[in-house]
PDB file of C-alpha atoms and ligand atoms in Angstrom:
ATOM      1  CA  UNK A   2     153.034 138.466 110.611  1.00  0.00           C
ATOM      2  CA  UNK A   3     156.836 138.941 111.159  1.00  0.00           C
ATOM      3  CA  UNK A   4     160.111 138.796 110.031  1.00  0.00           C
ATOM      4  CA  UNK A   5     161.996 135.787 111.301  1.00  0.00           C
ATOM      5  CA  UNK A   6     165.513 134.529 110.656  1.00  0.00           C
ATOM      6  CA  UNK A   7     166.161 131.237 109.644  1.00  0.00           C
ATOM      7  CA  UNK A   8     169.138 129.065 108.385  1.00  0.00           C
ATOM      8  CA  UNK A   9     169.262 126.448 105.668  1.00  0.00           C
ATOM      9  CA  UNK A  10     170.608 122.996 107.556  1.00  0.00           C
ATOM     10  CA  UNK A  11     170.118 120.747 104.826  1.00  0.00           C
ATOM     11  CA  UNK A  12     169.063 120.233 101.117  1.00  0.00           C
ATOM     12  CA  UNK A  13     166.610 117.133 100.194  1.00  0.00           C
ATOM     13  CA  UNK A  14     164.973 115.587  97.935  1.00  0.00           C
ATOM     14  CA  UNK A  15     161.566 114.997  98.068  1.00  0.00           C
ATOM     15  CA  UNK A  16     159.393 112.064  96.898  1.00  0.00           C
ATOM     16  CA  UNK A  17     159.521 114.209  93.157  1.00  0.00           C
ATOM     17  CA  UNK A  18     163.098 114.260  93.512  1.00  0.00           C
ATOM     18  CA  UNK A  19     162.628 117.868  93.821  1.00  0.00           C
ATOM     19  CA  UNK A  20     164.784 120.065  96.249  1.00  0.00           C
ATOM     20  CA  UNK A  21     163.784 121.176  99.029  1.00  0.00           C
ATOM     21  CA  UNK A  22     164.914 122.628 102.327  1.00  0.00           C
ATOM     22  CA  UNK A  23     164.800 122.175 106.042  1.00  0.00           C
ATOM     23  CA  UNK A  24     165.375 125.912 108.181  1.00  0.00           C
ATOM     24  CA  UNK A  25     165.913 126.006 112.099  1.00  0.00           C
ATOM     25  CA  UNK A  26     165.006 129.313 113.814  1.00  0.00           C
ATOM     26  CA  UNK A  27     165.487 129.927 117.286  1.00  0.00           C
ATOM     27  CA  UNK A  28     162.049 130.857 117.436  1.00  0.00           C
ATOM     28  CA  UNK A  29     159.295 128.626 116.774  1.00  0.00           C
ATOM     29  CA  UNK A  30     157.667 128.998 113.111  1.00  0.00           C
ATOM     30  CA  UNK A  31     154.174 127.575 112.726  1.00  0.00           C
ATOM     31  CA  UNK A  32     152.449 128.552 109.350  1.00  0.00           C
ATOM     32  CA  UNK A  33     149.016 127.335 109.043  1.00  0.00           C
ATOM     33  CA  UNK A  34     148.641 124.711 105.925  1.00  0.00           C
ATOM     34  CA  UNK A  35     148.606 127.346 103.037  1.00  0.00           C
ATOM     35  CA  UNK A  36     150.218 130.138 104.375  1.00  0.00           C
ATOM     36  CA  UNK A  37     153.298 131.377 102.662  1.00  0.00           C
ATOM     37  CA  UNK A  38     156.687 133.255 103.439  1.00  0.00           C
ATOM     38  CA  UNK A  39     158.399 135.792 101.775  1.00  0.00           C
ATOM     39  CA  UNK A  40     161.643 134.173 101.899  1.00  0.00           C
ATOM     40  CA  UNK A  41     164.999 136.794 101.458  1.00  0.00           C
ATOM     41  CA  UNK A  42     168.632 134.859 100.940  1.00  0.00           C
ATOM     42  CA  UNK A  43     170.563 138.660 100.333  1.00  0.00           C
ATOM     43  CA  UNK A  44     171.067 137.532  96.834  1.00  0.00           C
ATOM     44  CA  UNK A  45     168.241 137.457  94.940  1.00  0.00           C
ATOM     45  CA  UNK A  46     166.682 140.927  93.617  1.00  0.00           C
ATOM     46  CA  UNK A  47     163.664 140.319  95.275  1.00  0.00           C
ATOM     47  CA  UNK A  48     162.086 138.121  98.113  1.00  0.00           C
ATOM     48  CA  UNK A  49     160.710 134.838  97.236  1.00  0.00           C
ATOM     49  CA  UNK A  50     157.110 133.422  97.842  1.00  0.00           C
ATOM     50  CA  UNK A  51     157.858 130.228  99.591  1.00  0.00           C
ATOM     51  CA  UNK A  52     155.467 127.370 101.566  1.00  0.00           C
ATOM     52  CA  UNK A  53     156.842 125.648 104.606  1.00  0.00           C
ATOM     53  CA  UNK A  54     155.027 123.568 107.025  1.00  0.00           C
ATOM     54  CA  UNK A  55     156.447 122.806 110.569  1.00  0.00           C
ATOM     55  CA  UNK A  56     157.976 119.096 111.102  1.00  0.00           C
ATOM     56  CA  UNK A  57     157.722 117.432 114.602  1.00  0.00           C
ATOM     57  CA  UNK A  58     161.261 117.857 115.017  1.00  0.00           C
ATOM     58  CA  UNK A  59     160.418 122.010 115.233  1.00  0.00           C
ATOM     59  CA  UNK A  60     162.042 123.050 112.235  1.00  0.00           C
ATOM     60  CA  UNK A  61     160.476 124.248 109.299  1.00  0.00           C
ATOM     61  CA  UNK A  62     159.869 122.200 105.769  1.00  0.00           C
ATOM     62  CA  UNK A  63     160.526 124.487 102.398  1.00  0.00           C
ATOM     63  CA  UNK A  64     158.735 122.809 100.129  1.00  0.00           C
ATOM     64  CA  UNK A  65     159.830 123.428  96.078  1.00  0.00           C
ATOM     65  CA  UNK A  66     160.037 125.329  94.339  1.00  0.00           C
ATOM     66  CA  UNK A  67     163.142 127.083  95.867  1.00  0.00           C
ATOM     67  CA  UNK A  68     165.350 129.318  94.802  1.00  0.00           C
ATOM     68  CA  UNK A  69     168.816 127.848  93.426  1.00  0.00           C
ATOM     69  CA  UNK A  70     170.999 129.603  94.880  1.00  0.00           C
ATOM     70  CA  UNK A  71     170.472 128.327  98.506  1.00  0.00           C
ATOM     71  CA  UNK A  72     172.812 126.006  99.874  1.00  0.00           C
ATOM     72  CA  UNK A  73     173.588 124.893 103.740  1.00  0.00           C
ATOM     73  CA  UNK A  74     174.532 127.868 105.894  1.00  0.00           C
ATOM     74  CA  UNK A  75     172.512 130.109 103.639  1.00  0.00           C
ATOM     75  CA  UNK A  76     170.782 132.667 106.022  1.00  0.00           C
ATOM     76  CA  UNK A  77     167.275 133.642 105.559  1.00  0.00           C
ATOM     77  CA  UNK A  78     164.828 136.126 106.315  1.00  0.00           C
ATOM     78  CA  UNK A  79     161.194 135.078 106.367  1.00  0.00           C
ATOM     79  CA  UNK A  80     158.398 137.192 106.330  1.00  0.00           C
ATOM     80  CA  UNK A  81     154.896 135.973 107.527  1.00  0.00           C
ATOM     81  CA  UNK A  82     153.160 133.701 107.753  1.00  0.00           C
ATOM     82  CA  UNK A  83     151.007 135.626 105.116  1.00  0.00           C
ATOM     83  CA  UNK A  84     147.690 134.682 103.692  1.00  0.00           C
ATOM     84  CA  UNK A  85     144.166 132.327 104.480  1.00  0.00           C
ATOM     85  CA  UNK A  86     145.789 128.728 105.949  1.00  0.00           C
ATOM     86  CA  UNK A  87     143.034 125.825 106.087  1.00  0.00           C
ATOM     87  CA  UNK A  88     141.208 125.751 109.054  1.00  0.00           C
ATOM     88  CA  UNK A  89     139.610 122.804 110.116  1.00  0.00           C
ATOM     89  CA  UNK A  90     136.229 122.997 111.477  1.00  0.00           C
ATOM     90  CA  UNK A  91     135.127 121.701 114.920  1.00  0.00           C
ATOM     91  CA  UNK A  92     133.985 119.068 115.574  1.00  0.00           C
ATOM     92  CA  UNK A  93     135.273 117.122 112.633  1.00  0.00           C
ATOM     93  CA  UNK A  94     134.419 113.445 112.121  1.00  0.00           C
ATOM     94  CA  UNK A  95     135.888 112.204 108.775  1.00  0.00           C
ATOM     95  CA  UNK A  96     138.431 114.501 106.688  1.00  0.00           C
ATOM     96  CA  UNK A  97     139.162 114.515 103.169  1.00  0.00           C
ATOM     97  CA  UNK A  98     142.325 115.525 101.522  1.00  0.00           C
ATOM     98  CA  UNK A  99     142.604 115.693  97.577  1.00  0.00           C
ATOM     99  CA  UNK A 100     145.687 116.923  96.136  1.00  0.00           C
ATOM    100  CA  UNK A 101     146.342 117.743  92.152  1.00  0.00           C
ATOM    101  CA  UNK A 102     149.953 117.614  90.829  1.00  0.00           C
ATOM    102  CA  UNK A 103     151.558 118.256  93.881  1.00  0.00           C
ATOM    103  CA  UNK A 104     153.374 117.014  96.564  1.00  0.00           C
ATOM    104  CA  UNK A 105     150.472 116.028  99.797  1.00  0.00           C
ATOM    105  CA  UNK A 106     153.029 117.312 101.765  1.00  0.00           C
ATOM    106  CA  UNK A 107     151.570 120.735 102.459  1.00  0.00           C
ATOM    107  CA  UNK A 108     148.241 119.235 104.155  1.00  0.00           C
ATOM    108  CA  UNK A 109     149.755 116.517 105.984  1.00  0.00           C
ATOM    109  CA  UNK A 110     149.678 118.089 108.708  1.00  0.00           C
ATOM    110  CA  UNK A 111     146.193 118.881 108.606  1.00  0.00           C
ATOM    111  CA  UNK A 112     145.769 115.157 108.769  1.00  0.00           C
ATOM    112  CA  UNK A 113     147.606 114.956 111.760  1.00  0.00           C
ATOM    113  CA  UNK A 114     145.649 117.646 113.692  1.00  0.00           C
ATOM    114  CA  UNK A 115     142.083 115.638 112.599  1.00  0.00           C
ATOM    115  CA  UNK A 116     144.031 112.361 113.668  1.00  0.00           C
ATOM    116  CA  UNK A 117     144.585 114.278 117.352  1.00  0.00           C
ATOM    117  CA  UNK A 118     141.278 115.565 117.267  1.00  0.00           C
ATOM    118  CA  UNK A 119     140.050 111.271 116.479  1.00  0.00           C
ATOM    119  CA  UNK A 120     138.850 111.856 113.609  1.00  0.00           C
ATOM    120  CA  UNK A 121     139.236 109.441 110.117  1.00  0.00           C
ATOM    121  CA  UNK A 122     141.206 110.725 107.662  1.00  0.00           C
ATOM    122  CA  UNK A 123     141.487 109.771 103.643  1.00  0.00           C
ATOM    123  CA  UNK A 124     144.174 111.360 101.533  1.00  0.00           C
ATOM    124  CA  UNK A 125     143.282 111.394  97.600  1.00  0.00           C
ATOM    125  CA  UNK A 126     146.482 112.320  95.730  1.00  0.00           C
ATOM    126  CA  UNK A 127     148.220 110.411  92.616  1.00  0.00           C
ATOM    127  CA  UNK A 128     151.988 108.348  93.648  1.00  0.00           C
ATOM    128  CA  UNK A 129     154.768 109.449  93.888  1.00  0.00           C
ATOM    129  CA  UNK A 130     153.267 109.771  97.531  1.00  0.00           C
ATOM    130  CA  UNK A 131     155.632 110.693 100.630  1.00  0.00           C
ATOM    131  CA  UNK A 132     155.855 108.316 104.013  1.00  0.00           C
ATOM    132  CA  UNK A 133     152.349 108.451 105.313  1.00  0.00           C
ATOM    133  CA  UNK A 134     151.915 107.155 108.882  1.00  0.00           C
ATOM    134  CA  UNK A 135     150.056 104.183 108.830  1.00  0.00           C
ATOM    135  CA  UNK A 136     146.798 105.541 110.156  1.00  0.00           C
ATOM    136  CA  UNK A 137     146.618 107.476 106.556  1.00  0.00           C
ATOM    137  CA  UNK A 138     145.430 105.628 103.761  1.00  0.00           C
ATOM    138  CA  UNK A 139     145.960 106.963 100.319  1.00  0.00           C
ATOM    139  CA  UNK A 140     143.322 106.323  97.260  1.00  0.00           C
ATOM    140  CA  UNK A 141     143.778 107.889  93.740  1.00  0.00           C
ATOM    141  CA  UNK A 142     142.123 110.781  92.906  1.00  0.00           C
ATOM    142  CA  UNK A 143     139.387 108.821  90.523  1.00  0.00           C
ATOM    143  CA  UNK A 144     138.238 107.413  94.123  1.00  0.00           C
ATOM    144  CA  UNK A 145     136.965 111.355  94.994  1.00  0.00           C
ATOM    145  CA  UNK A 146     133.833 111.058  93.970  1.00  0.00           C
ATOM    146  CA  UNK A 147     132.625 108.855  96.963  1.00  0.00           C
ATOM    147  CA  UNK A 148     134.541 110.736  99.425  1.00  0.00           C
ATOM    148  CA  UNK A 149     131.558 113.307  99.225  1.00  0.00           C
ATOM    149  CA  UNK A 150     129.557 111.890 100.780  1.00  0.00           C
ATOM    150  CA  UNK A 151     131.853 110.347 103.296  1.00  0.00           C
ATOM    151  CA  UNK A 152     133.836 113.651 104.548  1.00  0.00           C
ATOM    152  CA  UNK A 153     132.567 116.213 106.789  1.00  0.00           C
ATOM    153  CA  UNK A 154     135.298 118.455 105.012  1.00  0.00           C
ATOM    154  CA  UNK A 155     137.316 118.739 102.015  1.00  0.00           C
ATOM    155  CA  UNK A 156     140.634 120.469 101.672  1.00  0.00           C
ATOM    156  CA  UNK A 157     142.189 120.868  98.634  1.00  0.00           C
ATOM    157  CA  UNK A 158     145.123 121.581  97.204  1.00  0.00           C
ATOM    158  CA  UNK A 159     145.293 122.853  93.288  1.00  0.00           C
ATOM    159  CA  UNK A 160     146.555 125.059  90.530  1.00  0.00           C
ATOM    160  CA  UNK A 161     144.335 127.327  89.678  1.00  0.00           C
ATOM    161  CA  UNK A 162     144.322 125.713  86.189  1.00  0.00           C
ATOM    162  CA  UNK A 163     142.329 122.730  87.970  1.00  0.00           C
ATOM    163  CA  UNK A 164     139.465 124.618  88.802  1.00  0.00           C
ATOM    164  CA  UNK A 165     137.950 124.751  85.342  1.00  0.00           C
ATOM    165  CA  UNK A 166     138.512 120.706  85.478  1.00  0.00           C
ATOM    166  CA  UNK A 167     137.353 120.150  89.077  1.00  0.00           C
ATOM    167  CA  UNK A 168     133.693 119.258  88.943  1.00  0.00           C
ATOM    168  CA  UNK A 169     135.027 116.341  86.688  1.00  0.00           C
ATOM    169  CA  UNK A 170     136.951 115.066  89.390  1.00  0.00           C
ATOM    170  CA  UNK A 171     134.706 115.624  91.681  1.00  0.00           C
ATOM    171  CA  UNK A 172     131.984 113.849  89.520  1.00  0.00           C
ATOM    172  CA  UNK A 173     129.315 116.595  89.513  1.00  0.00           C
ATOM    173  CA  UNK A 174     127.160 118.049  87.541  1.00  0.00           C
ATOM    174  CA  UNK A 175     128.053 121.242  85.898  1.00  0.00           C
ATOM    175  CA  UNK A 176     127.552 124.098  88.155  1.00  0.00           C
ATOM    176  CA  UNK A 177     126.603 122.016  91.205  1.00  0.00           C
ATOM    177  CA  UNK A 178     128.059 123.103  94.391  1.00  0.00           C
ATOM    178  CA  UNK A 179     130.223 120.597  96.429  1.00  0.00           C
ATOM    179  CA  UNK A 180     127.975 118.886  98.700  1.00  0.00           C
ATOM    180  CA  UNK A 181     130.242 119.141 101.690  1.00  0.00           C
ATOM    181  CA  UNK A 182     132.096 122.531 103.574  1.00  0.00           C
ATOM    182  CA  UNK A 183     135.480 122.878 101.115  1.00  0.00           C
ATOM    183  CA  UNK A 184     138.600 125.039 101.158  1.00  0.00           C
ATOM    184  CA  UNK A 185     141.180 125.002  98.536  1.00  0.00           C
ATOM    185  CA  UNK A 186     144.145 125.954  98.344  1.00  0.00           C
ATOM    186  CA  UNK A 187     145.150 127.799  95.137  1.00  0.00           C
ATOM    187  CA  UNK A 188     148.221 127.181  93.746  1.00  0.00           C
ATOM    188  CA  UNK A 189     149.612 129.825  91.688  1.00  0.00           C
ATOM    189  CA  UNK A 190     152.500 132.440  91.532  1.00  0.00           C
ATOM    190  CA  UNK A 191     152.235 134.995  93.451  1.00  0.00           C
ATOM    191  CA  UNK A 192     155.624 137.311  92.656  1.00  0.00           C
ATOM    192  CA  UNK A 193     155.110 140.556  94.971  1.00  0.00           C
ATOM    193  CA  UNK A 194     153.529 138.644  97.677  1.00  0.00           C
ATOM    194  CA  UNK A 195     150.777 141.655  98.291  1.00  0.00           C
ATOM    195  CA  UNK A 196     153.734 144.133  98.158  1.00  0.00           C
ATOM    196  CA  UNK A 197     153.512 145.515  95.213  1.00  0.00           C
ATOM    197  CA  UNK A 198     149.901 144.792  93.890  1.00  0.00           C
ATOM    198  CA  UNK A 199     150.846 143.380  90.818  1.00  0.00           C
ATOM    199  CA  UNK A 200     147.683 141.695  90.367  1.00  0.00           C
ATOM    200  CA  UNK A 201     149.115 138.637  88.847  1.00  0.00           C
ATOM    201  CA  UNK A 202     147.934 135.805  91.647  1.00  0.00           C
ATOM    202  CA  UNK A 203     144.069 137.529  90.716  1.00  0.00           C
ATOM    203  CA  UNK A 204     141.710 134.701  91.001  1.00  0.00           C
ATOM    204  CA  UNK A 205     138.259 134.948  89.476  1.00  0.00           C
ATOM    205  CA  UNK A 206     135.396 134.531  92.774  1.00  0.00           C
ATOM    206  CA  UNK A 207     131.638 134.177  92.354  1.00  0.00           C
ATOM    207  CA  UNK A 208     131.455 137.994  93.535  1.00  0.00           C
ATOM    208  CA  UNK A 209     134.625 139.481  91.467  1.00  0.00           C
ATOM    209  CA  UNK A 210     137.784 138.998  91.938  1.00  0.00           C
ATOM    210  CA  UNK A 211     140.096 138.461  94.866  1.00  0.00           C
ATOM    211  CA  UNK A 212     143.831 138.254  94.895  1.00  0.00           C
ATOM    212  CA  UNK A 213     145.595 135.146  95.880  1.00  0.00           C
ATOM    213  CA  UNK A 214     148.474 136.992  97.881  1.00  0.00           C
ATOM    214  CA  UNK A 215     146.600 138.511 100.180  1.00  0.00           C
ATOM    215  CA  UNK A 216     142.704 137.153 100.282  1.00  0.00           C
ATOM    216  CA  UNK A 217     143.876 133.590 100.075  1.00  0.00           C
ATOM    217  CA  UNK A 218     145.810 131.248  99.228  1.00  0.00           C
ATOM    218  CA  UNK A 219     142.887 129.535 100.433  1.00  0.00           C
ATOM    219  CA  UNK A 220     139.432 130.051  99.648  1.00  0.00           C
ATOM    220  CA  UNK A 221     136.300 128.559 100.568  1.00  0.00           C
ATOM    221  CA  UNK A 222     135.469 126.340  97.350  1.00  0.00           C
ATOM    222  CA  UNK A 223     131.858 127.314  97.068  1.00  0.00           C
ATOM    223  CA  UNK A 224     133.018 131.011  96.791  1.00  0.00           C
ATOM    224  CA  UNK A 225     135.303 130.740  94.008  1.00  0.00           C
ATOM    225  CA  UNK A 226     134.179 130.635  90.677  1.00  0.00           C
ATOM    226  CA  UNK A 227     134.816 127.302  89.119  1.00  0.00           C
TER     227      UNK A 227
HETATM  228  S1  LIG B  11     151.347 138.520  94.032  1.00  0.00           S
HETATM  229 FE1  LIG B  11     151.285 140.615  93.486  1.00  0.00          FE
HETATM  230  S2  LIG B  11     149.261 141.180  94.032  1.00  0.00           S
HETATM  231 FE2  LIG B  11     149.364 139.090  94.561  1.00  0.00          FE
END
């Protein structure tokens, strides 16, 4: 971990018609997929938990929410990465990606690393949907199910007020364990970003309680409770 300093170079929308926010930094910024950033503009009261993921191009993805006040020009310190990213297990033959009310964006480029690494790759997220390449098909999430026994590995992306819901989706029996190796990661806010020890990104684990910030984002599934 380490500060960095990044500018904003451009406000988008993306497929949500959400903002979001593409930084350059002289030095090159690669998060794993669910790290995070403490992001400071020198306006705000207090840093702000971000998620970025590294384009081809080299510069770095903000991905909403972001704060309002940042506009071209605006000059940024970033702290991290921080947190648990995904990691992909090797070898790896056929890849699953599900995604709940959010953006696939944050995975995609997990896809891309299993593409390089030849494996097959199925995204499982509902439209509006970003440009996929064309090796990436997209099914809806009701198509999960059969993915189980398809994928060598799952990663997930969630609020942590899908976890209750997931075995549904998942189409398993209550308290059954996912049949394949799983990490998720679990969206929820996380205001101090481990400085502070708020305990308000606490997530409930089949051994206690971890917290978000600083033990995750991302968990292996079979460890949380849910
Ligand atoms: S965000 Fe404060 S402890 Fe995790």
């Amino acid at each position: 971990m380490k500060v960095y300093i990044a500018q904003v170079s451009a406000l988008l929308l993306d497929e949500r018609r959400r903002l979001a926010a593409r930084l350059e930094s002289e030095e090159l910024i690669s998060p794993a997929p669910g790290q995070y950033f403490l992001a400071d503009d020198g306006a705000a009261i207090c840093a702000q938990t971000i998620f970025c993921v590294r384009q081809e191009e080299a510069s770095l993805l903000a991905l909403p929410p972001l704060p309002v006040a940042w506009q071209p020009g605006s000059s940024l310190r970033l702290l991290g990465p921080l947190g648990n990213g995904v990691t992909l297990p090797r070898p790896l033959r056929r890849l699953a990606l599900a995604v709940f009310e959010e953006s696939p964006t944050n995975l995609l480029s997990l896809a891309r690393q299993a593409n390089q690494q030849g494996a097959e790759v199925a995204l499982f997220a509902e439209p509006p949907l970003p440009a996929l390449p064309a090796w990436l098909e997209a099914s809806p999430l009701a198509a999960l199910p059969e993915a189980l026994t398809w994928a060598d590995f799952l990663a997930l992306d969630l609020p942590s007020s899908s976890l209750p819901h997931l075995r549904q989706h998942l189409g398993l029996p209550s308290h059954a364990a996912c049949p394949c190796p799983a990490q998720a990661l679990v969206r929820l806010p996380m205001p101090c970003g481990a400085v502070a020890e708020c305990g308000a990104c606490a997530v409930s684990m089949r051994r206690g309680w971890r917290l978000a910030c600083k033990d995750g984002p991302v968990f292996d599934l079979n460890d949380l409770e849910w």
